[in-house]
Coordinates of C-alpha atoms in Angstrom, one line a residue:
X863 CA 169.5 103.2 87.1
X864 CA 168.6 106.5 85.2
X865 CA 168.2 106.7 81.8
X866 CA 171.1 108.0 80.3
X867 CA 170.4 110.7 78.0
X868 CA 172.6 112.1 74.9
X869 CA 173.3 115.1 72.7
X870 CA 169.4 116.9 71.3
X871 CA 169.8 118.8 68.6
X872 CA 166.5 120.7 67.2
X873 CA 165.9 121.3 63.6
X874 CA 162.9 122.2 61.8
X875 CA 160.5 120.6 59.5
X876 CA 156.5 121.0 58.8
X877 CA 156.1 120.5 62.4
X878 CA 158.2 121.1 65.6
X879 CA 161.0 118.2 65.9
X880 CA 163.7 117.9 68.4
X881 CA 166.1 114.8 68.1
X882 CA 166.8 113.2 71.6
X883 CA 168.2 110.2 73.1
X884 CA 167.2 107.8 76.5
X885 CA 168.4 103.9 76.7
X886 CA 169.1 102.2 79.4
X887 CA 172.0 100.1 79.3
X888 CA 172.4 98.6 82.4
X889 CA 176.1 100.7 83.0
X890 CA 177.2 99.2 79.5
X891 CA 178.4 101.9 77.5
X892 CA 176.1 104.4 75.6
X893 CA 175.8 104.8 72.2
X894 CA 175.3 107.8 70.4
X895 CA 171.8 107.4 68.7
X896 CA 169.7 110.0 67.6
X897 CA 165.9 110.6 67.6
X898 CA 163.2 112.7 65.9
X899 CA 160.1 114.3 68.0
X900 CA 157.5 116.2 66.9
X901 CA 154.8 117.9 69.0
X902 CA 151.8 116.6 68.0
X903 CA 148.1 118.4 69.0
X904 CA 145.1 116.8 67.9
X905 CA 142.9 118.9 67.3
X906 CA 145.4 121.2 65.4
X907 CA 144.2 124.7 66.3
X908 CA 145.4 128.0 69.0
X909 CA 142.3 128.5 70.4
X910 CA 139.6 126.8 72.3
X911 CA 136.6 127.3 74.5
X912 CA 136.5 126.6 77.8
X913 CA 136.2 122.7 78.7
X914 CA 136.7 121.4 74.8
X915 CA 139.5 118.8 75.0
X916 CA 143.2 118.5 73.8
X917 CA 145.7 115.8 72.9
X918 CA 149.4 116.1 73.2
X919 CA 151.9 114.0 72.8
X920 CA 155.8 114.0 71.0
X921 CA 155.6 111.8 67.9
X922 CA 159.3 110.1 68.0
X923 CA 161.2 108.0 65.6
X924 CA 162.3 104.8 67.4
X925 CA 162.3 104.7 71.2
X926 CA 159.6 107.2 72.7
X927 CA 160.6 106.2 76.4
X928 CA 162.3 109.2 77.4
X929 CA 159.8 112.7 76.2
X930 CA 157.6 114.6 78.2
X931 CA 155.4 117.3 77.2
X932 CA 155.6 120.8 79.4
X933 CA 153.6 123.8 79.7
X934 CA 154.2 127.4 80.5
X935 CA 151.7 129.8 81.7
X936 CA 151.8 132.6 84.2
X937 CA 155.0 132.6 85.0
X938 CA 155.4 129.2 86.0
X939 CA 156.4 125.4 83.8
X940 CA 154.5 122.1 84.4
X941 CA 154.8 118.8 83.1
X942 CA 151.4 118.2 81.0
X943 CA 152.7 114.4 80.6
X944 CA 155.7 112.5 80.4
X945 CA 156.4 108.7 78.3
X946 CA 155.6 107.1 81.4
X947 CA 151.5 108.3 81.0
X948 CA 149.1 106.2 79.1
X949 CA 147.8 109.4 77.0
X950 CA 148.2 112.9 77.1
X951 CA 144.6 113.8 76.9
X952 CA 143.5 117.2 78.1
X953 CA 139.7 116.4 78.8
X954 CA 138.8 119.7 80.2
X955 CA 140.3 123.0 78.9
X956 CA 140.3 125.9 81.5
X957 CA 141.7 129.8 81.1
X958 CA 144.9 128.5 83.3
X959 CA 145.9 126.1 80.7
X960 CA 147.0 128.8 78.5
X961 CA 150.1 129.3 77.4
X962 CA 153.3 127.5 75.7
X963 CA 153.5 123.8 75.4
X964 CA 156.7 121.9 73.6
X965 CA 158.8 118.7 74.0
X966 CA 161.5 118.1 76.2
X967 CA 164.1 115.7 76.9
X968 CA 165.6 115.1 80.0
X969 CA 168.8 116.6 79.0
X970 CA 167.1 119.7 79.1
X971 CA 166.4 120.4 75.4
X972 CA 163.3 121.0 74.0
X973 CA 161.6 121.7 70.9
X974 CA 159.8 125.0 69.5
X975 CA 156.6 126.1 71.5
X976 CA 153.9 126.2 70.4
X977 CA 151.1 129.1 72.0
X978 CA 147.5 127.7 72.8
X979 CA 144.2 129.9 73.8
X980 CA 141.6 129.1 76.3
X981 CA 138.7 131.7 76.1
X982 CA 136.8 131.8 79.0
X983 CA 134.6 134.9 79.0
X984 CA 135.0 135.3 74.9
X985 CA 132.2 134.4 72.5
X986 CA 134.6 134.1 69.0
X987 CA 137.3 132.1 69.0
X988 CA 139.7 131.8 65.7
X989 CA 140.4 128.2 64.5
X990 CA 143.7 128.4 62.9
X991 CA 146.5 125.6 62.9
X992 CA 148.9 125.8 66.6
X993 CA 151.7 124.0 64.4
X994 CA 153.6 125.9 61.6
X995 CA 152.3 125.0 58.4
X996 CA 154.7 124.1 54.9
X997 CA 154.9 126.5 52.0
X998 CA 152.4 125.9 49.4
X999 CA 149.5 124.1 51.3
X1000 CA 146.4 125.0 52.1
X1001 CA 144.9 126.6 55.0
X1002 CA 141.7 127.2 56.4
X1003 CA 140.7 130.0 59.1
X1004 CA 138.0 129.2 60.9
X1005 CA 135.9 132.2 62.7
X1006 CA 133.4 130.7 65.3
X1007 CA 131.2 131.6 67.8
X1008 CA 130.2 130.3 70.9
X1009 CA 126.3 130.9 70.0
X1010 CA 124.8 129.3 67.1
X1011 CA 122.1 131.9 66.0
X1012 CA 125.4 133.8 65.1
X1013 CA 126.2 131.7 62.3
X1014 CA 124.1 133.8 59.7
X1015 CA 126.8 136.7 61.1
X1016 CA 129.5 137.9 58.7
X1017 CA 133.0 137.2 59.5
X1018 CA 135.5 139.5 58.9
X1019 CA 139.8 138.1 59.6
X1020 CA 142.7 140.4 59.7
X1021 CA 146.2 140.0 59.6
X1022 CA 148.2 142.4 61.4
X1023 CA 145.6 144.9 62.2
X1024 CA 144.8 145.0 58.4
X1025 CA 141.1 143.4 57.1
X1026 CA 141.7 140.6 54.4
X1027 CA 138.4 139.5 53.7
X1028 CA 134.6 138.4 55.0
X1029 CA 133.0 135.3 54.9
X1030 CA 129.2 134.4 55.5
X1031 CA 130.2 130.8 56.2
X1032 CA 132.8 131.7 58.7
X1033 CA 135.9 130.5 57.0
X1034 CA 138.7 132.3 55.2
X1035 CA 141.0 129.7 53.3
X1036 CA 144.6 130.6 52.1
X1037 CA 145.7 128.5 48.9
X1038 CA 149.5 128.1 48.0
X1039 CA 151.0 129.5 51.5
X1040 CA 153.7 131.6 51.5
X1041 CA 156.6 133.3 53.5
X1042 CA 154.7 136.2 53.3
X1043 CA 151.2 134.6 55.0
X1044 CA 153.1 134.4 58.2
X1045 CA 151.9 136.5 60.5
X1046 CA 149.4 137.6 63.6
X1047 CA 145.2 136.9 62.5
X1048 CA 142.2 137.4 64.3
X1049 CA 138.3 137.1 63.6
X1050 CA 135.2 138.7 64.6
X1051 CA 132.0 138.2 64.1
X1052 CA 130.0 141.2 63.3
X1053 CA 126.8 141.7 66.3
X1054 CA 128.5 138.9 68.3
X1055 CA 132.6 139.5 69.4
X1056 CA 136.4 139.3 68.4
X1057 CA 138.7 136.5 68.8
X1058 CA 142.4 136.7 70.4
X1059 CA 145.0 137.5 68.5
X1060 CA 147.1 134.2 67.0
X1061 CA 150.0 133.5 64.8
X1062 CA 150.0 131.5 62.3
X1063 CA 153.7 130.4 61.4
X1064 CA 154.8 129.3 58.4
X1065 CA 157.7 126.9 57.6
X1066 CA 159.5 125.8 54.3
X1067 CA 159.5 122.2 52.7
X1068 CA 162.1 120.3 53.4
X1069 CA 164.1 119.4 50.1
X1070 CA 163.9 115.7 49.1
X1071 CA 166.6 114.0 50.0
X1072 CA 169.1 114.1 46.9
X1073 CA 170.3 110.5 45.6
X1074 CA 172.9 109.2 47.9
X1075 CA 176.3 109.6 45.7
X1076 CA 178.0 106.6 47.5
X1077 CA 175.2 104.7 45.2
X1078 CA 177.2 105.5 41.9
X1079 CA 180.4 104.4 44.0
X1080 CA 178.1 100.9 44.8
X1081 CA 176.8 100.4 41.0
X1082 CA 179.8 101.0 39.5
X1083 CA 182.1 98.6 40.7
X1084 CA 178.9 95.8 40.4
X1085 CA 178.5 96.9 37.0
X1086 CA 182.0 97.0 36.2
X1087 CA 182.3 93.6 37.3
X1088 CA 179.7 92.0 35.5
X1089 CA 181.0 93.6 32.4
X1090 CA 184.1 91.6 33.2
X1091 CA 182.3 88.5 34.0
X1092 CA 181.0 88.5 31.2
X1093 CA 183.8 89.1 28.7
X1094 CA 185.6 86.5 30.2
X1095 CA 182.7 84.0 30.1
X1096 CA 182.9 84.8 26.1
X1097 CA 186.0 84.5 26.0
X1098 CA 186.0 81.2 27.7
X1099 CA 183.6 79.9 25.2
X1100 CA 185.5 81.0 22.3
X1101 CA 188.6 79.4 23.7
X1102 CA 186.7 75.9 24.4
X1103 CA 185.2 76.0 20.5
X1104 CA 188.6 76.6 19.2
X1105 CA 189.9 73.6 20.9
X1106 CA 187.3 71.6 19.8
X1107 CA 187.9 72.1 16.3
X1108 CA 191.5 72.0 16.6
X1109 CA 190.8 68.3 18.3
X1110 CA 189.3 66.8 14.8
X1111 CA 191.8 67.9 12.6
X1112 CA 194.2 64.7 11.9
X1113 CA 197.4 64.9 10.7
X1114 CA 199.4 63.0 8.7
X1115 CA 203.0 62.6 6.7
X1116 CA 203.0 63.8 3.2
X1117 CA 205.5 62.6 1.2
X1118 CA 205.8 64.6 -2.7
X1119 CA 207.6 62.2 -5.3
X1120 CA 210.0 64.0 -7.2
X1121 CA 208.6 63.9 -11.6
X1122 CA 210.8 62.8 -13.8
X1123 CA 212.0 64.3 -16.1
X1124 CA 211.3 63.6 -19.6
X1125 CA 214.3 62.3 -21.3
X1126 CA 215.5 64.8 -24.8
X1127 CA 217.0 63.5 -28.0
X1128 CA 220.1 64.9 -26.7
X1129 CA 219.9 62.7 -23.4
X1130 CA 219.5 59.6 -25.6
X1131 CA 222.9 59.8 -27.9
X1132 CA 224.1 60.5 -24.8
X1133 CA 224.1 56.8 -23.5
X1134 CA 225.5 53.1 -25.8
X1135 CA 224.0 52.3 -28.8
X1136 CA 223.8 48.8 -29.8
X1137 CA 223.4 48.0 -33.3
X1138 CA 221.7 45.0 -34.9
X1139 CA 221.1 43.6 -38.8
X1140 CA 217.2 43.1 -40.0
X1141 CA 217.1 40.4 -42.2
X1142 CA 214.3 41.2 -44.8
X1143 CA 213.9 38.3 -46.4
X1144 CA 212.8 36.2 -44.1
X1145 CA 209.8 38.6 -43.4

């Protein structure tokens, strides 16, 4: 059966990324799982000469089964490659293979595209990345030419029709992009030729992911609980110590005689006398 394809919904990040979904379920019911593509070109530049090579492909989180990469030039859209290729290798680069290239589900939706230069007849071509690049990196422009003896040439790059610097060496590098480095750039190489015109685009970081709040809803309760574990283990203890002291403690019955009282002069006349006669004399 078909693969059964759900909801795509684009969003950007350093690179091109469409989400997308193909599984094949066998006529079991379909669940809604999404995936991130990226376009991915290696090498990572707009322009080429005629018969350098290319790579493309759509980098996917998860199950890659269902993207294809098409292409749109004079008018008309091809499929470059689809999941069901081995590689998406361009080995041969000609002046027709010009144009827009992007990702593409078969639900229809597709990612950014992403323009690409074959020279044919051209002798400068200008390296710059195909694939918008984050704020605050680093890129390199690259101004070369089809004939080496050139390379002792000075370079000169402009953006929007304005010159923003030279280079002996060929290369222009941009430190710490920003918004305002977005824009159209070309090269040329003085004695030798100009490049085409290419855009560089420029994208903004994604944020890092903030701390998940349901984590202080997850700590809490543990933490809350232990406190109570342990409180009650403490208390536990204390109770079992107390009993054990109470256990050797023997009681018995007291009994408190009552003292006598010492008898007064007054208490003696009180009771009989009895008289008797001492005989001296026989002492």
């Amino acid at each position: 059966m078909p693969p059964v394809a759900l909801t795509v919904t684009p969003r950007h990040s350093d690179g091109m990324e469409l989400t997308m979904l193909c599984v094949f379920l066998g006529g079991l019911e379909a669940f809604p799982l999404a995936l991130a593509a990226s376009l991915t070109l290696r090498p990572d530049k707009s322009q080429f000469f005629v018969h350098e090579s290319l790579v493309l492909g759509c980098d996917l989180e998860g199950n890659s089964s269902c993207w294809r990469v098409r292409h749109r030039g004079r008018g008309r859209v091809t499929d470059v490659c689809t999941s069901s290729d081995p590689d998406c290798s361009m080995e041969l680069l000609y002046p027709l293979d010009t144009g827009h290239y992007w990702c593409e589900s078969d639900a229809g939706e597709r990612s950014e595209a992403v323009g690409i230069v074959v020279t044919a007849g051209g002798a400068v071509i200008l390296e710059s990345p195909a694939l918008p690049v984050a704020v605050g990196g680093v890129v390199t422009l690259l101004c070369t030419s089809r004939h080496s003896s050139s390379s002792s040439s000075s370079s000169h790059f402009y953006k929007n029709g304005v010159l923003i610097g030279s280079s002996r060496t060929g290369n222009l590098s941009v430190a710490a992009v920003s918004q305002s480095d977005e824009g159209i750039y070309k090269c040329n190489v003085s004695g030798v030729g100009e490049s085409a015109p290419s855009r560089l685009t420029v994208r903004a970081r994604r944020p890092e992911p903030p701390t998940p709040p349901c984590l202080a809803y997850i700590l809490l309760p543990v933490v809350g609980a232990g406190l109570i574990v342990a409180v009650a283990t403490l208390l536990g203890i204390a109770r079992r110590r107390r009993g054990e002291v109470e256990q050797t403690v023997n009681y018995s019955n007291v009994t408190f005689a009552r003292e006598a009282k010492p008898q007064r002069l007054t208490d003696l006349d009180s009771g009989p006398t009895f008289y008797s006669t001492l005989n001296l004399d026989s002492l």
